């Protein structure tokens, strides 16, 4: 509940769709970028960092399930932001054609 409240507070400064994604997933875009150590939304860099962090936090190699789950949530949030931005770009393209 506290995580969602914090995401809601941070989400007020985000675009409406991004804020909604932050509330649903429970993690802000900024927090997701910090967890996966990415400064921009480069899908290849996100995937590379996700793969590494997921692997090193595997419980079978002495990692933390909690940290591994944070990595998964961060990836989900960044993937959702990439989807939102792609949709926005597509809509802008349609508006420019008309």
PDB file of C-alpha atoms in Angstrom:
ATOM      1  CA  UNK A   1       0.000   0.000   0.000  1.00  0.00           C
ATOM      2  CA  UNK A   2       2.837   2.387   0.828  1.00  0.00           C
ATOM      3  CA  UNK A   3       4.549   1.595  -2.463  1.00  0.00           C
ATOM      4  CA  UNK A   4       1.344   2.330  -4.380  1.00  0.00           C
ATOM      5  CA  UNK A   5       0.837   5.599  -2.457  1.00  0.00           C
ATOM      6  CA  UNK A   6       4.382   6.676  -3.304  1.00  0.00           C
ATOM      7  CA  UNK A   7       3.874   5.698  -6.946  1.00  0.00           C
ATOM      8  CA  UNK A   8       0.635   7.714  -6.986  1.00  0.00           C
ATOM      9  CA  UNK A   9       2.439  10.750  -5.594  1.00  0.00           C
ATOM     10  CA  UNK A  10       5.231  10.477  -8.160  1.00  0.00           C
ATOM     11  CA  UNK A  11       2.723   9.709 -10.888  1.00  0.00           C
ATOM     12  CA  UNK A  12       1.132  13.122 -10.612  1.00  0.00           C
ATOM     13  CA  UNK A  13       4.106  14.608 -12.467  1.00  0.00           C
ATOM     14  CA  UNK A  14       3.941  11.990 -15.235  1.00  0.00           C
ATOM     15  CA  UNK A  15       1.722  11.919 -18.314  1.00  0.00           C
ATOM     16  CA  UNK A  16      -1.718  10.401 -17.647  1.00  0.00           C
ATOM     17  CA  UNK A  17      -0.969   7.031 -19.272  1.00  0.00           C
ATOM     18  CA  UNK A  18       2.419   6.808 -17.559  1.00  0.00           C
ATOM     19  CA  UNK A  19       0.872   7.688 -14.220  1.00  0.00           C
ATOM     20  CA  UNK A  20      -1.744   4.979 -14.694  1.00  0.00           C
ATOM     21  CA  UNK A  21       0.972   2.438 -15.494  1.00  0.00           C
ATOM     22  CA  UNK A  22       2.866   3.478 -12.352  1.00  0.00           C
ATOM     23  CA  UNK A  23      -0.240   2.954 -10.233  1.00  0.00           C
ATOM     24  CA  UNK A  24      -1.071  -0.424 -11.784  1.00  0.00           C
ATOM     25  CA  UNK A  25       2.440  -1.853 -11.629  1.00  0.00           C
ATOM     26  CA  UNK A  26       3.234  -0.120  -8.327  1.00  0.00           C
ATOM     27  CA  UNK A  27       6.539   1.356  -9.418  1.00  0.00           C
ATOM     28  CA  UNK A  28       7.362   4.698 -11.017  1.00  0.00           C
ATOM     29  CA  UNK A  29       9.239   5.106 -14.263  1.00  0.00           C
ATOM     30  CA  UNK A  30      12.124   6.772 -12.443  1.00  0.00           C
ATOM     31  CA  UNK A  31      12.371   3.972  -9.879  1.00  0.00           C
ATOM     32  CA  UNK A  32      12.275   1.337 -12.631  1.00  0.00           C
ATOM     33  CA  UNK A  33      15.107   3.090 -14.454  1.00  0.00           C
ATOM     34  CA  UNK A  34      17.152   3.210 -11.237  1.00  0.00           C
ATOM     35  CA  UNK A  35      16.596  -0.478 -10.501  1.00  0.00           C
ATOM     36  CA  UNK A  36      17.690  -1.557 -13.988  1.00  0.00           C
ATOM     37  CA  UNK A  37      20.393   1.134 -14.136  1.00  0.00           C
ATOM     38  CA  UNK A  38      19.260   2.709 -17.413  1.00  0.00           C
ATOM     39  CA  UNK A  39      19.136   6.427 -18.128  1.00  0.00           C
ATOM     40  CA  UNK A  40      17.143   6.235 -21.348  1.00  0.00           C
ATOM     41  CA  UNK A  41      14.569   3.822 -22.712  1.00  0.00           C
ATOM     42  CA  UNK A  42      16.774   1.730 -24.946  1.00  0.00           C
ATOM     43  CA  UNK A  43      15.117  -1.708 -25.283  1.00  0.00           C
ATOM     44  CA  UNK A  44      18.423  -3.524 -25.830  1.00  0.00           C
ATOM     45  CA  UNK A  45      20.065  -1.960 -22.771  1.00  0.00           C
ATOM     46  CA  UNK A  46      16.958  -2.645 -20.663  1.00  0.00           C
ATOM     47  CA  UNK A  47      16.930  -6.314 -21.704  1.00  0.00           C
ATOM     48  CA  UNK A  48      20.679  -6.721 -21.144  1.00  0.00           C
ATOM     49  CA  UNK A  49      20.534  -5.236 -17.632  1.00  0.00           C
ATOM     50  CA  UNK A  50      17.371  -7.175 -16.816  1.00  0.00           C
ATOM     51  CA  UNK A  51      18.935 -10.492 -17.866  1.00  0.00           C
ATOM     52  CA  UNK A  52      22.033  -9.826 -15.763  1.00  0.00           C
ATOM     53  CA  UNK A  53      20.176  -8.676 -12.633  1.00  0.00           C
ATOM     54  CA  UNK A  54      17.612 -11.462 -12.855  1.00  0.00           C
ATOM     55  CA  UNK A  55      20.371 -14.054 -13.108  1.00  0.00           C
ATOM     56  CA  UNK A  56      22.527 -12.745 -10.250  1.00  0.00           C
ATOM     57  CA  UNK A  57      19.518 -12.471  -7.939  1.00  0.00           C
ATOM     58  CA  UNK A  58      18.356 -16.045  -8.554  1.00  0.00           C
ATOM     59  CA  UNK A  59      17.798 -17.756  -5.225  1.00  0.00           C
ATOM     60  CA  UNK A  60      19.617 -20.897  -6.427  1.00  0.00           C
ATOM     61  CA  UNK A  61      22.865 -18.904  -6.637  1.00  0.00           C
ATOM     62  CA  UNK A  62      22.382 -17.189  -3.280  1.00  0.00           C
ATOM     63  CA  UNK A  63      20.390 -14.245  -4.571  1.00  0.00           C
ATOM     64  CA  UNK A  64      17.313 -12.597  -3.200  1.00  0.00           C
ATOM     65  CA  UNK A  65      13.819 -13.447  -4.416  1.00  0.00           C
ATOM     66  CA  UNK A  66      12.692 -10.001  -3.246  1.00  0.00           C
ATOM     67  CA  UNK A  67      15.316  -8.235  -5.365  1.00  0.00           C
ATOM     68  CA  UNK A  68      14.582 -10.517  -8.284  1.00  0.00           C
ATOM     69  CA  UNK A  69      10.902  -9.580  -8.081  1.00  0.00           C
ATOM     70  CA  UNK A  70      11.814  -5.856  -8.018  1.00  0.00           C
ATOM     71  CA  UNK A  71      13.847  -6.415 -11.186  1.00  0.00           C
ATOM     72  CA  UNK A  72      10.852  -8.103 -12.850  1.00  0.00           C
ATOM     73  CA  UNK A  73       8.495  -5.254 -11.845  1.00  0.00           C
ATOM     74  CA  UNK A  74      10.993  -2.672 -13.106  1.00  0.00           C
ATOM     75  CA  UNK A  75      11.184  -4.449 -16.470  1.00  0.00           C
ATOM     76  CA  UNK A  76       7.392  -4.619 -16.679  1.00  0.00           C
ATOM     77  CA  UNK A  77       7.158  -0.876 -15.976  1.00  0.00           C
ATOM     78  CA  UNK A  78       9.750   0.035 -18.600  1.00  0.00           C
ATOM     79  CA  UNK A  79       8.140  -2.276 -21.160  1.00  0.00           C
ATOM     80  CA  UNK A  80       4.804  -0.575 -20.504  1.00  0.00           C
ATOM     81  CA  UNK A  81       6.384   2.860 -20.951  1.00  0.00           C
ATOM     82  CA  UNK A  82       7.910   1.754 -24.255  1.00  0.00           C
ATOM     83  CA  UNK A  83       4.475   0.520 -25.359  1.00  0.00           C
ATOM     84  CA  UNK A  84       2.854   3.828 -24.362  1.00  0.00           C
ATOM     85  CA  UNK A  85       5.465   5.858 -26.215  1.00  0.00           C
ATOM     86  CA  UNK A  86       5.185   3.699 -29.338  1.00  0.00           C
ATOM     87  CA  UNK A  87       1.419   4.164 -29.290  1.00  0.00           C
ATOM     88  CA  UNK A  88       1.823   7.946 -28.876  1.00  0.00           C
ATOM     89  CA  UNK A  89       4.240   8.088 -31.814  1.00  0.00           C
ATOM     90  CA  UNK A  90       1.868   6.053 -33.958  1.00  0.00           C
ATOM     91  CA  UNK A  91      -1.022   8.387 -33.104  1.00  0.00           C
ATOM     92  CA  UNK A  92       1.120  11.447 -33.906  1.00  0.00           C
ATOM     93  CA  UNK A  93       1.926   9.916 -37.288  1.00  0.00           C
ATOM     94  CA  UNK A  94      -1.755   9.425 -38.033  1.00  0.00           C
ATOM     95  CA  UNK A  95      -2.586  13.002 -37.043  1.00  0.00           C
ATOM     96  CA  UNK A  96       0.213  14.386 -39.219  1.00  0.00           C
ATOM     97  CA  UNK A  97      -1.142  12.498 -42.257  1.00  0.00           C
ATOM     98  CA  UNK A  98      -4.633  13.997 -41.930  1.00  0.00           C
TER      99      UNK A  98
END
